[in-house]
Amino acid sequence: MTVAVRSKISGLGRNVPDKVLSNADLEKMVDTSDEWIKTRTGISERRIADDGVTTSQLGIPAAREALRNAGIDPEELDLLLCATSTPENMFPSTGCAIGHGIEAGDCPSFDLLAACTGFIYAVSIADNFIRSGSANNVLIVASEIYSRIVNWKDRSTCVLFGDGAAAAVISRSDGSSGIIDSRIHSNGAYGDLLTTGGVASRRPVAGRAIEDAGYFLTMKGNQTFKVAVKRMTDVASKLLEKNGLSANDVDIVIPHQANIRIINAVGKSLGVPEEKVFVNVNKYGNTSAASIPIAMYEAVEEGRVKPGDLVLLVAFGGGLTWGATLIRW
Ligand code: COA
């Protein structure tokens, strides 16, 4: 089936903090074990941003690398979207700070808050801006500092998350490769499964009053797990079906890296063999909106994605939000 394609990923970038927090380090902080974390989540280590580093500062090197790889100057950007659920301020937006940092002039910018589905939401928006003729080049920067909003005394959540950033330039495509389609969803009825009252990662806070005020991230892990697997499988299946494709056509699935058991369960429900599912949750934990673009960057770097491949991105996050994107690479 020939599908009209109007936009493509023309460049990717990544920036993860140097500081590694291993499971052995966490054993010294909370009552947990390397074995428990690895068995239940597949995570061995995660990265942690240095004190004082802001969400925009983490995102800027990724943005610059993506622009370099795309061969696009910052002045050529028509839109900058920052996918983050840990913005450094409520306003000015982290996107505005990134735009200033990369010297994007008066390029419009805003923060997009769809938690771990943020990158897929941003790709869908960028693709639609380009298809409608409103933009030729859109920069997406997904940057997250969850270490500032997790409760480091709560072993059921603090072992799961990490910090990181990645960026993608989405450009007009005249060829046969590019973004085929996306589907995005949300349902606030499940809002209490995964929440944080915390804002402004630039000013992390601590103490009992803050805990009581609901600043920190909280999660109902078991329920989240079940809804995540069902929604991710559903949205990916419907997207494939709508575009006349099946799971057999998919060359690689790059799922949100929350938990190896969720990833494996989604792959199994879709009927995609394990070797076609990209995994790097072991190295970074859950970096929320940054997780898919970091994984995509590494899949390309490792030669796991080749020109002509059918790539399926699928994510799930607080909101609840979920979505999927199909790309002909
Ligand atoms: N170390 C050791 N023990 C821990 C622990 C930790 N870090 N965290 C929780 N436990 C304990 C619990 O207290 C519980 O003990 P109990 O049986 O004495 O009460 C036991 O382990 C089992 O807890 P449970 O929550 O049932 O474990 P689980 O098998 O559901 O795994 C998650 C917990 C969080 C790993 C799992 O529910 C999950 O992956 N959920 C989805 C999370 C996610 O990815 N969310 C983001 C989506 S974007």
Short mmCIF file of C-alpha atoms and ligand atoms in Angstrom, two decimals:
data_model
loop_
_atom_site.label_atom_id
_atom_site.label_comp_id
_atom_site.label_asym_id
_atom_site.label_seq_id
_atom_site.Cartn_x
_atom_site.Cartn_y
_atom_site.Cartn_z
CA MET A 1 0.00 0.00 0.00
CA THR A 2 1.38 3.43 -0.91
CA VAL A 3 1.04 5.93 1.89
CA ALA A 4 1.43 9.66 1.37
CA VAL A 5 4.29 10.87 3.54
CA ARG A 6 4.82 14.52 4.26
CA SER A 7 7.38 14.69 7.08
CA LYS A 8 10.42 12.75 8.25
CA ILE A 9 12.94 12.65 11.06
CA SER A 10 15.92 14.46 9.55
CA GLY A 11 18.21 14.50 12.60
CA LEU A 12 18.50 13.07 16.10
CA GLY A 13 20.47 14.15 19.17
CA ARG A 14 20.94 12.86 22.70
CA ASN A 15 22.35 14.16 25.96
CA VAL A 16 22.36 12.10 29.12
CA PRO A 17 24.02 13.13 32.39
CA ASP A 18 27.42 11.54 33.15
CA LYS A 19 26.48 10.64 36.72
CA VAL A 20 25.38 7.01 37.04
CA LEU A 21 23.21 5.79 39.92
CA SER A 22 23.45 1.99 40.07
CA ASN A 23 21.17 -0.47 41.82
CA ALA A 24 24.02 -1.04 44.28
CA ASP A 25 23.96 2.72 45.08
CA LEU A 26 20.19 2.50 45.65
CA GLU A 27 20.68 -0.42 48.07
CA LYS A 28 22.42 2.10 50.32
CA MET A 29 19.56 4.60 50.08
CA VAL A 30 16.39 2.49 50.48
CA ASP A 31 15.45 -1.06 51.48
CA THR A 32 15.86 -2.67 48.06
CA SER A 33 18.16 -5.02 46.18
CA ASP A 34 19.79 -5.20 42.77
CA GLU A 35 18.05 -8.53 42.28
CA TRP A 36 14.53 -7.13 43.05
CA ILE A 37 15.01 -4.14 40.74
CA LYS A 38 16.42 -6.19 37.85
CA THR A 39 13.80 -8.93 38.09
CA ARG A 40 10.80 -6.59 38.37
CA THR A 41 11.95 -3.82 36.04
CA GLY A 42 15.03 -4.81 33.99
CA ILE A 43 16.82 -1.67 35.21
CA SER A 44 20.51 -1.85 36.23
CA GLU A 45 21.34 1.83 36.41
CA ARG A 46 20.02 5.29 35.62
CA ARG A 47 21.56 8.74 35.03
CA ILE A 48 21.17 11.66 37.43
CA ALA A 49 21.57 15.35 36.50
CA ASP A 50 24.02 17.33 38.63
CA ASP A 51 22.57 19.78 41.13
CA GLY A 52 21.86 23.10 39.45
CA VAL A 53 21.52 21.68 35.92
CA THR A 54 18.16 22.73 34.49
CA THR A 55 15.84 20.88 32.11
CA SER A 56 16.73 23.29 29.29
CA GLN A 57 20.46 22.92 29.93
CA LEU A 58 20.08 19.16 29.63
CA GLY A 59 18.10 19.54 26.40
CA ILE A 60 20.26 22.14 24.59
CA PRO A 61 23.21 19.84 23.62
CA ALA A 62 20.71 17.25 22.33
CA ALA A 63 18.96 19.98 20.31
CA ARG A 64 22.25 21.20 18.83
CA GLU A 65 23.28 17.67 17.84
CA ALA A 66 19.90 16.98 16.18
CA LEU A 67 20.17 20.23 14.18
CA ARG A 68 23.74 19.38 13.15
CA ASN A 69 22.69 15.91 12.02
CA ALA A 70 19.77 17.37 10.08
CA GLY A 71 21.96 20.05 8.48
CA ILE A 72 19.51 22.72 9.64
CA ASP A 73 20.37 26.10 11.16
CA PRO A 74 18.36 27.19 14.24
CA GLU A 75 17.01 30.16 12.21
CA GLU A 76 15.38 27.71 9.80
CA LEU A 77 13.12 26.30 12.52
CA ASP A 78 9.41 27.09 12.29
CA LEU A 79 8.43 25.54 15.62
CA LEU A 80 10.14 24.24 18.76
CA LEU A 81 8.28 21.80 21.00
CA CYS A 82 9.66 20.83 24.38
CA ALA A 83 8.18 17.55 25.62
CA THR A 84 8.66 17.52 29.37
CA SER A 85 6.82 16.74 32.57
CA THR A 86 9.63 18.27 34.63
CA PRO A 87 9.69 21.83 33.28
CA GLU A 88 12.21 24.08 35.00
CA ASN A 89 9.53 26.74 35.62
CA MET A 90 5.81 26.96 34.99
CA PHE A 91 6.79 29.89 32.80
CA PRO A 92 8.88 30.97 30.99
CA SER A 93 8.58 27.59 29.35
CA THR A 94 11.54 25.25 29.09
CA GLY A 95 11.01 25.39 25.31
CA CYS A 96 11.59 29.16 25.33
CA ALA A 97 14.81 28.68 27.31
CA ILE A 98 16.00 26.03 24.84
CA GLY A 99 15.11 28.28 21.89
CA HIS A 100 17.19 31.06 23.45
CA GLY A 101 20.05 28.63 24.19
CA ILE A 102 20.29 27.42 20.59
CA GLU A 103 19.73 30.93 19.18
CA ALA A 104 16.50 30.09 17.39
CA GLY A 105 15.51 33.76 17.24
CA ASP A 106 11.74 34.32 17.42
CA CYS A 107 10.79 30.71 16.67
CA PRO A 108 7.48 29.86 18.40
CA SER A 109 7.89 27.43 21.26
CA PHE A 110 5.89 25.78 24.00
CA ASP A 111 6.10 22.96 26.51
CA LEU A 112 4.05 19.89 25.86
CA LEU A 113 3.01 17.97 28.94
CA ALA A 114 1.87 14.45 28.14
CA ALA A 115 4.26 12.69 30.58
CA CYS A 116 5.91 9.61 29.05
CA THR A 117 3.86 9.93 25.83
CA GLY A 118 5.19 13.47 25.29
CA PHE A 119 7.49 12.61 22.39
CA ILE A 120 4.74 10.82 20.44
CA TYR A 121 2.37 13.75 21.03
CA ALA A 122 5.09 16.12 19.78
CA VAL A 123 5.76 14.02 16.66
CA SER A 124 2.03 14.01 15.89
CA ILE A 125 1.84 17.81 16.25
CA ALA A 126 5.02 18.38 14.21
CA ASP A 127 3.79 16.06 11.46
CA ASN A 128 0.46 17.89 11.30
CA PHE A 129 2.13 21.33 11.20
CA ILE A 130 4.22 20.14 8.26
CA ARG A 131 1.34 18.39 6.44
CA SER A 132 -0.80 21.52 6.78
CA GLY A 133 1.94 23.68 5.26
CA SER A 134 2.46 25.71 8.46
CA ALA A 135 6.04 24.49 8.99
CA ASN A 136 8.99 23.04 7.13
CA ASN A 137 11.20 22.24 10.10
CA VAL A 138 10.12 21.47 13.66
CA LEU A 139 12.51 20.77 16.53
CA ILE A 140 11.31 18.46 19.29
CA VAL A 141 13.35 18.43 22.49
CA ALA A 142 12.37 15.87 25.12
CA SER A 143 14.15 16.65 28.37
CA GLU A 144 13.40 15.27 31.82
CA ILE A 145 14.86 15.56 35.32
CA TYR A 146 12.71 13.12 37.29
CA SER A 147 15.35 12.90 40.03
CA ARG A 148 13.94 16.25 41.25
CA ILE A 149 10.36 14.98 41.63
CA VAL A 150 10.77 11.41 42.85
CA ASN A 151 10.61 10.73 46.54
CA TRP A 152 14.02 9.22 47.31
CA LYS A 153 12.52 7.59 50.41
CA ASP A 154 9.87 5.68 48.41
CA ARG A 155 11.47 2.45 47.19
CA SER A 156 8.46 1.56 45.06
CA THR A 157 9.04 4.51 42.71
CA CYS A 158 12.57 5.93 43.16
CA VAL A 159 14.22 2.87 41.61
CA LEU A 160 12.27 3.28 38.36
CA PHE A 161 13.16 6.72 36.98
CA GLY A 162 16.18 8.54 35.57
CA ASP A 163 17.20 11.79 33.87
CA GLY A 164 18.00 12.40 30.21
CA ALA A 165 17.28 14.33 27.04
CA ALA A 166 17.01 13.71 23.33
CA ALA A 167 15.92 15.74 20.33
CA ALA A 168 14.58 15.20 16.83
CA VAL A 169 14.26 17.53 13.86
CA ILE A 170 11.14 16.81 11.81
CA SER A 171 11.35 18.17 8.26
CA ARG A 172 9.27 18.20 5.12
CA SER A 173 9.83 15.02 3.11
CA ASP A 174 9.52 14.72 -0.63
CA GLY A 175 10.52 11.07 -0.75
CA SER A 176 8.88 7.80 0.17
CA SER A 177 10.39 7.67 3.66
CA GLY A 178 9.05 9.46 6.71
CA ILE A 179 6.28 9.58 9.26
CA ILE A 180 3.31 7.51 8.10
CA ASP A 181 0.81 8.23 10.86
CA SER A 182 0.30 8.69 14.62
CA ARG A 183 -2.53 8.05 17.07
CA ILE A 184 -2.64 9.83 20.42
CA HIS A 185 -5.08 9.37 23.31
CA SER A 186 -5.71 10.43 26.90
CA ASN A 187 -8.19 9.61 29.65
CA GLY A 188 -8.19 11.57 32.91
CA ALA A 189 -10.34 8.92 34.58
CA TYR A 190 -7.08 7.08 35.29
CA GLY A 191 -5.33 10.25 36.48
CA ASP A 192 -4.68 9.03 40.01
CA LEU A 193 -2.60 6.04 38.87
CA LEU A 194 0.47 8.16 38.26
CA THR A 195 0.68 11.72 39.58
CA THR A 196 2.89 14.49 40.80
CA GLY A 197 1.97 17.84 42.26
CA GLY A 198 5.56 18.88 41.72
CA VAL A 199 6.48 21.68 39.36
CA ALA A 200 9.61 23.68 38.62
CA SER A 201 12.44 21.13 38.56
CA ARG A 202 14.76 24.11 38.83
CA ARG A 203 13.82 24.52 42.47
CA PRO A 204 13.65 21.04 43.97
CA VAL A 205 12.22 20.92 47.46
CA ALA A 206 12.42 18.48 50.34
CA GLY A 207 10.85 17.79 53.69
CA ARG A 208 7.74 16.36 55.24
CA ALA A 209 5.42 19.29 54.43
CA ILE A 210 6.28 18.89 50.78
CA GLU A 211 5.60 15.17 50.93
CA ASP A 212 2.21 15.78 52.53
CA ALA A 213 1.37 18.43 49.95
CA GLY A 214 1.67 15.81 47.21
CA TYR A 215 4.78 17.28 45.61
CA PHE A 216 6.41 13.94 44.86
CA LEU A 217 5.58 11.45 42.18
CA THR A 218 3.21 8.69 43.33
CA MET A 219 2.17 5.60 41.43
CA LYS A 220 -0.19 2.66 41.73
CA GLY A 221 2.28 0.30 40.10
CA ASN A 222 0.17 -2.81 39.64
CA GLN A 223 -2.82 -1.04 38.08
CA THR A 224 -0.57 1.14 35.94
CA PHE A 225 1.16 -1.97 34.62
CA LYS A 226 -2.08 -3.59 33.44
CA VAL A 227 -3.53 -0.46 31.81
CA ALA A 228 -0.17 0.28 30.15
CA VAL A 229 0.06 -3.11 28.46
CA LYS A 230 -3.55 -3.00 27.22
CA ARG A 231 -3.50 0.58 25.92
CA MET A 232 -0.10 0.31 24.24
CA THR A 233 -1.11 -2.91 22.48
CA ASP A 234 -4.48 -1.47 21.41
CA VAL A 235 -3.14 1.77 20.02
CA ALA A 236 -0.32 0.08 18.11
CA SER A 237 -2.70 -2.53 16.61
CA LYS A 238 -5.22 0.11 15.55
CA LEU A 239 -2.54 2.30 14.00
CA LEU A 240 -1.15 -0.63 11.99
CA GLU A 241 -4.63 -1.68 10.88
CA LYS A 242 -5.62 1.85 9.83
CA ASN A 243 -2.58 1.98 7.57
CA GLY A 244 -3.12 -1.44 6.02
CA LEU A 245 -0.17 -2.95 7.88
CA SER A 246 0.27 -5.76 10.38
CA ALA A 247 2.73 -6.61 13.15
CA ASN A 248 4.54 -8.88 10.65
CA ASP A 249 5.44 -5.80 8.58
CA VAL A 250 7.18 -4.10 11.52
CA ASP A 251 10.99 -4.24 11.43
CA ILE A 252 11.57 -2.69 14.85
CA VAL A 253 9.43 -1.59 17.78
CA ILE A 254 10.89 1.23 19.87
CA PRO A 255 8.65 1.30 22.93
CA HIS A 256 8.64 3.64 25.90
CA GLN A 257 11.30 2.28 28.24
CA ALA A 258 9.44 2.06 31.55
CA ASN A 259 9.89 -1.54 32.52
CA ILE A 260 11.16 -4.66 30.74
CA ARG A 261 8.07 -6.63 31.77
CA ILE A 262 5.74 -4.05 30.17
CA ILE A 263 7.93 -4.01 27.04
CA ASN A 264 7.94 -7.82 26.78
CA ALA A 265 4.20 -8.07 27.43
CA VAL A 266 3.41 -5.49 24.71
CA GLY A 267 5.72 -7.24 22.22
CA LYS A 268 4.06 -10.56 23.00
CA SER A 269 0.50 -9.20 22.70
CA LEU A 270 1.36 -7.58 19.38
CA GLY A 271 3.01 -10.76 18.15
CA VAL A 272 6.38 -9.09 17.50
CA PRO A 273 9.41 -11.30 18.34
CA GLU A 274 11.75 -10.08 21.10
CA GLU A 275 14.66 -9.50 18.71
CA LYS A 276 12.58 -6.84 16.92
CA VAL A 277 11.92 -4.88 20.13
CA PHE A 278 14.55 -2.33 21.13
CA VAL A 279 15.46 -2.21 24.83
CA ASN A 280 17.78 0.13 26.74
CA VAL A 281 15.77 0.50 29.97
CA ASN A 282 18.61 -1.36 31.70
CA LYS A 283 20.90 1.68 31.23
CA TYR A 284 18.58 4.61 31.89
CA GLY A 285 15.42 3.50 33.72
CA ASN A 286 12.31 5.45 32.79
CA THR A 287 13.26 8.88 31.41
CA SER A 288 9.64 9.71 30.60
CA ALA A 289 9.25 11.83 27.43
CA ALA A 290 12.97 11.42 26.65
CA SER A 291 12.84 7.63 26.71
CA ILE A 292 11.70 6.95 23.12
CA PRO A 293 14.01 9.47 21.40
CA ILE A 294 17.00 8.29 23.48
CA ALA A 295 16.15 4.71 22.47
CA MET A 296 15.63 5.72 18.83
CA TYR A 297 19.00 7.52 18.80
CA GLU A 298 20.73 4.40 20.15
CA ALA A 299 18.85 2.03 17.83
CA VAL A 300 20.11 4.06 14.86
CA GLU A 301 23.63 4.29 16.31
CA GLU A 302 23.72 0.51 16.76
CA GLY A 303 22.58 -0.08 13.17
CA ARG A 304 19.28 -1.59 14.35
CA VAL A 305 17.29 0.80 12.12
CA LYS A 306 18.04 0.79 8.39
CA PRO A 307 16.66 2.82 5.50
CA GLY A 308 13.32 1.39 4.39
CA ASP A 309 12.57 -0.22 7.79
CA LEU A 310 9.08 0.10 9.26
CA VAL A 311 9.54 1.53 12.77
CA LEU A 312 6.78 1.48 15.39
CA LEU A 313 7.00 3.84 18.39
CA VAL A 314 4.56 3.22 21.22
CA ALA A 315 4.25 4.92 24.61
CA PHE A 316 2.17 5.27 27.72
CA GLY A 317 2.29 7.74 30.60
CA GLY A 318 0.67 9.70 33.42
CA GLY A 319 -2.56 11.45 32.52
CA LEU A 320 -3.18 8.84 31.46
CA THR A 321 -1.84 9.36 27.96
CA TRP A 322 -0.83 6.87 25.31
CA GLY A 323 -0.02 6.83 21.62
CA ALA A 324 1.90 5.32 18.73
CA THR A 325 3.70 6.47 15.58
CA LEU A 326 4.64 4.56 12.43
CA ILE A 327 7.69 5.64 10.45
CA ARG A 328 9.13 4.39 7.16
CA TRP A 329 12.84 5.03 7.86
N1 COA B 1 12.68 -3.09 46.44
C1 COA B 1 12.24 -4.16 47.15
N2 COA B 1 10.96 -4.41 47.37
C2 COA B 1 10.05 -3.55 46.87
C3 COA B 1 10.44 -2.41 46.11
C4 COA B 1 11.82 -2.21 45.92
N3 COA B 1 12.30 -1.18 45.19
N4 COA B 1 9.32 -1.75 45.72
C5 COA B 1 8.28 -2.43 46.19
N5 COA B 1 8.73 -3.51 46.88
C6 COA B 1 7.94 -4.54 47.57
C7 COA B 1 6.54 -4.08 47.92
O1 COA B 1 6.57 -3.35 49.12
C8 COA B 1 5.82 -5.39 48.06
O2 COA B 1 6.11 -5.95 49.31
P1 COA B 1 5.00 -6.75 50.14
O3 COA B 1 4.62 -7.91 49.26
O4 COA B 1 5.71 -7.10 51.38
O5 COA B 1 3.88 -5.77 50.30
C9 COA B 1 6.48 -6.28 47.00
O6 COA B 1 7.74 -5.63 46.69
C10 COA B 1 5.68 -6.45 45.73
O7 COA B 1 5.20 -5.16 45.36
P2 COA B 1 4.35 -4.96 44.08
O8 COA B 1 4.02 -3.52 43.92
O9 COA B 1 3.23 -5.95 44.04
O10 COA B 1 5.40 -5.40 42.97
P3 COA B 1 5.17 -5.55 41.43
O11 COA B 1 5.54 -6.92 41.01
O12 COA B 1 3.87 -5.00 40.97
O13 COA B 1 6.29 -4.57 40.84
C11 COA B 1 6.46 -2.41 39.87
C12 COA B 1 6.22 -3.20 41.13
C13 COA B 1 6.40 -0.94 40.19
C14 COA B 1 7.86 -2.75 39.34
C15 COA B 1 5.38 -2.80 38.81
O14 COA B 1 4.09 -2.69 39.37
C16 COA B 1 5.43 -1.97 37.60
O15 COA B 1 6.34 -2.08 36.81
N6 COA B 1 4.42 -1.11 37.36
C17 COA B 1 4.40 -0.21 36.24
C18 COA B 1 5.27 0.93 36.58
C19 COA B 1 5.60 1.81 35.43
O16 COA B 1 6.37 1.45 34.61
N7 COA B 1 5.03 3.02 35.42
C20 COA B 1 5.36 4.01 34.52
C21 COA B 1 4.50 3.93 33.31
S1 COA B 1 4.88 5.27 32.27
#
